[in-house]
């Protein structure tokens, strides 16, 4: 039995850092383990232009504690008014590594998202030309589509048509939650990647709803049936280069989670690597954790892998149940079982 595991330092290919006091509180937890992260642009107001991304990047770097080594990879929030030339300039300068598509109304702070996909066609064509990836929140938002079907319907109605009409566009299916998404991604060429969160490898929909409602397990896309969770586990632990880690760590204060209409998001930054080591060990795939967390993402984004390492040791880690922020406590995701692996 292995008791230590050293891997290339991992990256997080989907992260919510927020801004202000919340950012100052959560950023050190990611920077402690991850070298880089794709930073989601769903602030209020969203990060739409290159200038706004530069300002946000500067605020992240100013909030990074002295001595920590972390590189934020910035994204732009795609709106129907996004200017293709601004996107291309932000990419050419090295600032922006992806553009994020939120269907209007799909999730937290997505009111500025896209309703009419024809209006973003010039931007998508420019992105295909320059090799800038589109990160997609893959859920339709029509009220008549059941929330548990929204990802599968999105693939048929939106994702596949966009990819067919924009040849060469690099697309990341973000935080996939279904076997439909795994099957779709597995059948595509290397212009398609898919991120998988830590929490979707651990919980299914029963964890949210059975035996009392668990707001801290509520996120979007919502966790699905057990058969889907198992499909995600097989994809993540397969070593297949199309699948890589995007935690979607999404902090909300407990006050905002525990409302009659509570916010969506699981805060997994502090204990993601401990949980993943255990998940991969449970599936006899500890030797493939590095591919999922540290190798496949850089390969998709055309970036070098990190030259530093991260070591995990078989010892029970000590994570707080919640972290304190100036805005109030934020509960850390509880996998529901004791953790065996610590980052050392
Ligand atoms: O659970 C989620 N939380 N899903 C998202 O897509 C957004 C995120 C957030 O920003 O809180
Ligand atoms: Zn997200």
PDB file of N, CA and C and ligand atoms in Angstrom, residues 14 16 18 40 42 100 102 106-109 137 139 175 199 218-221 248-252 257 263-266, ligand 1:
ATOM      1  N   UNK A  14     -11.363  25.386 -13.245  1.00  0.00           N
ATOM      2  CA  UNK A  14     -12.667  26.082 -13.093  1.00  0.00           C
ATOM      3  C   UNK A  14     -12.800  26.488 -11.625  1.00  0.00           C
ATOM      4  N   UNK A  16     -14.159  29.706  -8.770  1.00  0.00           N
ATOM      5  CA  UNK A  16     -14.779  30.986  -8.413  1.00  0.00           C
ATOM      6  C   UNK A  16     -14.014  31.593  -7.246  1.00  0.00           C
ATOM      7  N   UNK A  18     -14.488  35.008  -6.543  1.00  0.00           N
ATOM      8  CA  UNK A  18     -15.239  36.206  -6.113  1.00  0.00           C
ATOM      9  C   UNK A  18     -14.319  37.424  -6.089  1.00  0.00           C
ATOM     10  N   UNK A  40     -13.309  32.113 -12.930  1.00  0.00           N
ATOM     11  CA  UNK A  40     -14.626  32.388 -13.504  1.00  0.00           C
ATOM     12  C   UNK A  40     -14.951  33.882 -13.419  1.00  0.00           C
ATOM     13  N   UNK A  42     -17.965  35.428 -13.328  1.00  0.00           N
ATOM     14  CA  UNK A  42     -19.357  35.790 -12.975  1.00  0.00           C
ATOM     15  C   UNK A  42     -19.426  36.646 -11.713  1.00  0.00           C
ATOM     16  N   UNK A 100     -16.056  32.475 -21.317  1.00  0.00           N
ATOM     17  CA  UNK A 100     -17.054  31.652 -20.640  1.00  0.00           C
ATOM     18  C   UNK A 100     -18.450  31.927 -21.173  1.00  0.00           C
ATOM     19  N   UNK A 102     -22.247  31.442 -20.431  1.00  0.00           N
ATOM     20  CA  UNK A 102     -23.373  31.089 -19.550  1.00  0.00           C
ATOM     21  C   UNK A 102     -24.652  31.326 -20.338  1.00  0.00           C
ATOM     22  N   UNK A 106     -28.774  30.703 -16.316  1.00  0.00           N
ATOM     23  CA  UNK A 106     -28.476  29.310 -15.959  1.00  0.00           C
ATOM     24  C   UNK A 106     -28.052  29.152 -14.502  1.00  0.00           C
ATOM     25  N   UNK A 107     -27.356  30.170 -13.948  1.00  0.00           N
ATOM     26  CA  UNK A 107     -26.815  29.962 -12.605  1.00  0.00           C
ATOM     27  C   UNK A 107     -26.489  31.289 -11.938  1.00  0.00           C
ATOM     28  N   UNK A 108     -25.725  31.232 -10.838  1.00  0.00           N
ATOM     29  CA  UNK A 108     -25.365  32.418 -10.067  1.00  0.00           C
ATOM     30  C   UNK A 108     -24.806  33.518 -10.975  1.00  0.00           C
ATOM     31  N   UNK A 109     -25.384  34.701 -10.906  1.00  0.00           N
ATOM     32  CA  UNK A 109     -24.902  35.876 -11.650  1.00  0.00           C
ATOM     33  C   UNK A 109     -24.783  35.624 -13.160  1.00  0.00           C
ATOM     34  N   UNK A 137     -20.997  26.564 -19.693  1.00  0.00           N
ATOM     35  CA  UNK A 137     -21.926  26.064 -18.673  1.00  0.00           C
ATOM     36  C   UNK A 137     -23.044  25.367 -19.438  1.00  0.00           C
ATOM     37  N   UNK A 139     -26.091  23.899 -19.618  1.00  0.00           N
ATOM     38  CA  UNK A 139     -27.467  23.608 -19.227  1.00  0.00           C
ATOM     39  C   UNK A 139     -28.396  24.534 -19.994  1.00  0.00           C
ATOM     40  N   UNK A 175     -17.841  21.285 -15.673  1.00  0.00           N
ATOM     41  CA  UNK A 175     -18.517  20.575 -14.574  1.00  0.00           C
ATOM     42  C   UNK A 175     -19.583  19.596 -15.078  1.00  0.00           C
ATOM     43  N   UNK A 199     -16.886  17.483  -6.093  1.00  0.00           N
ATOM     44  CA  UNK A 199     -18.136  17.088  -5.416  1.00  0.00           C
ATOM     45  C   UNK A 199     -19.006  16.181  -6.271  1.00  0.00           C
ATOM     46  N   UNK A 218     -26.078  21.549  -2.551  1.00  0.00           N
ATOM     47  CA  UNK A 218     -26.801  22.098  -3.713  1.00  0.00           C
ATOM     48  C   UNK A 218     -25.838  22.938  -4.556  1.00  0.00           C
ATOM     49  N   UNK A 219     -25.707  22.555  -5.803  1.00  0.00           N
ATOM     50  CA  UNK A 219     -24.849  23.301  -6.741  1.00  0.00           C
ATOM     51  C   UNK A 219     -25.495  23.163  -8.116  1.00  0.00           C
ATOM     52  N   UNK A 220     -24.933  23.865  -9.091  1.00  0.00           N
ATOM     53  CA  UNK A 220     -25.403  23.744 -10.471  1.00  0.00           C
ATOM     54  C   UNK A 220     -24.243  23.422 -11.391  1.00  0.00           C
ATOM     55  N   UNK A 221     -24.384  22.534 -12.322  1.00  0.00           N
ATOM     56  CA  UNK A 221     -25.546  21.673 -12.484  1.00  0.00           C
ATOM     57  C   UNK A 221     -25.741  20.789 -11.242  1.00  0.00           C
ATOM     58  N   UNK A 248     -14.832  23.920  -9.620  1.00  0.00           N
ATOM     59  CA  UNK A 248     -16.028  24.756  -9.466  1.00  0.00           C
ATOM     60  C   UNK A 248     -16.220  25.137  -8.000  1.00  0.00           C
ATOM     61  N   UNK A 249     -15.122  25.186  -7.241  1.00  0.00           N
ATOM     62  CA  UNK A 249     -15.228  25.630  -5.848  1.00  0.00           C
ATOM     63  C   UNK A 249     -15.885  27.008  -5.860  1.00  0.00           C
ATOM     64  N   UNK A 250     -17.037  27.108  -5.200  1.00  0.00           N
ATOM     65  CA  UNK A 250     -17.907  28.292  -5.359  1.00  0.00           C
ATOM     66  C   UNK A 250     -18.402  28.730  -3.985  1.00  0.00           C
ATOM     67  N   UNK A 251     -17.620  29.600  -3.328  1.00  0.00           N
ATOM     68  CA  UNK A 251     -17.982  29.971  -1.957  1.00  0.00           C
ATOM     69  C   UNK A 251     -19.205  30.890  -1.890  1.00  0.00           C
ATOM     70  N   UNK A 252     -20.092  30.555  -0.971  1.00  0.00           N
ATOM     71  CA  UNK A 252     -21.190  31.441  -0.570  1.00  0.00           C
ATOM     72  C   UNK A 252     -21.208  31.406   0.953  1.00  0.00           C
ATOM     73  N   UNK A 257     -26.422  30.456   1.792  1.00  0.00           N
ATOM     74  CA  UNK A 257     -26.748  29.060   1.448  1.00  0.00           C
ATOM     75  C   UNK A 257     -28.034  28.613   2.148  1.00  0.00           C
ATOM     76  N   UNK A 263     -28.302  29.848  -2.358  1.00  0.00           N
ATOM     77  CA  UNK A 263     -27.386  29.913  -3.501  1.00  0.00           C
ATOM     78  C   UNK A 263     -26.820  28.537  -3.838  1.00  0.00           C
ATOM     79  N   UNK A 264     -26.450  28.377  -5.105  1.00  0.00           N
ATOM     80  CA  UNK A 264     -25.845  27.137  -5.593  1.00  0.00           C
ATOM     81  C   UNK A 264     -24.332  27.221  -5.492  1.00  0.00           C
ATOM     82  N   UNK A 265     -23.705  26.183  -4.953  1.00  0.00           N
ATOM     83  CA  UNK A 265     -22.246  26.160  -4.961  1.00  0.00           C
ATOM     84  C   UNK A 265     -21.707  25.339  -3.805  1.00  0.00           C
ATOM     85  N   UNK A 266     -20.644  24.587  -4.070  1.00  0.00           N
ATOM     86  CA  UNK A 266     -19.933  23.828  -3.033  1.00  0.00           C
ATOM     87  C   UNK A 266     -18.523  24.401  -2.929  1.00  0.00           C
TER      88      UNK A 266
HETATM   89  O1  LIG B   1     -22.981  25.722  -8.146  1.00  0.00           O
HETATM   90  C1  LIG B   1     -22.592  26.654  -8.836  1.00  0.00           C
HETATM   91  N1  LIG B   1     -22.131  27.799  -8.285  1.00  0.00           N
HETATM   92  N2  LIG B   1     -22.664  26.532 -10.164  1.00  0.00           N
HETATM   93  C2  LIG B   1     -22.385  27.557 -10.978  1.00  0.00           C
HETATM   94  O2  LIG B   1     -22.486  27.383 -12.160  1.00  0.00           O
HETATM   95  C3  LIG B   1     -22.054  28.892 -10.424  1.00  0.00           C
HETATM   96  C4  LIG B   1     -21.485  28.784  -9.093  1.00  0.00           C
HETATM   97  C5  LIG B   1     -21.401  30.111  -8.378  1.00  0.00           C
HETATM   98  O3  LIG B   1     -20.911  31.086  -8.955  1.00  0.00           O
HETATM   99  O4  LIG B   1     -21.812  30.175  -7.209  1.00  0.00           O
END
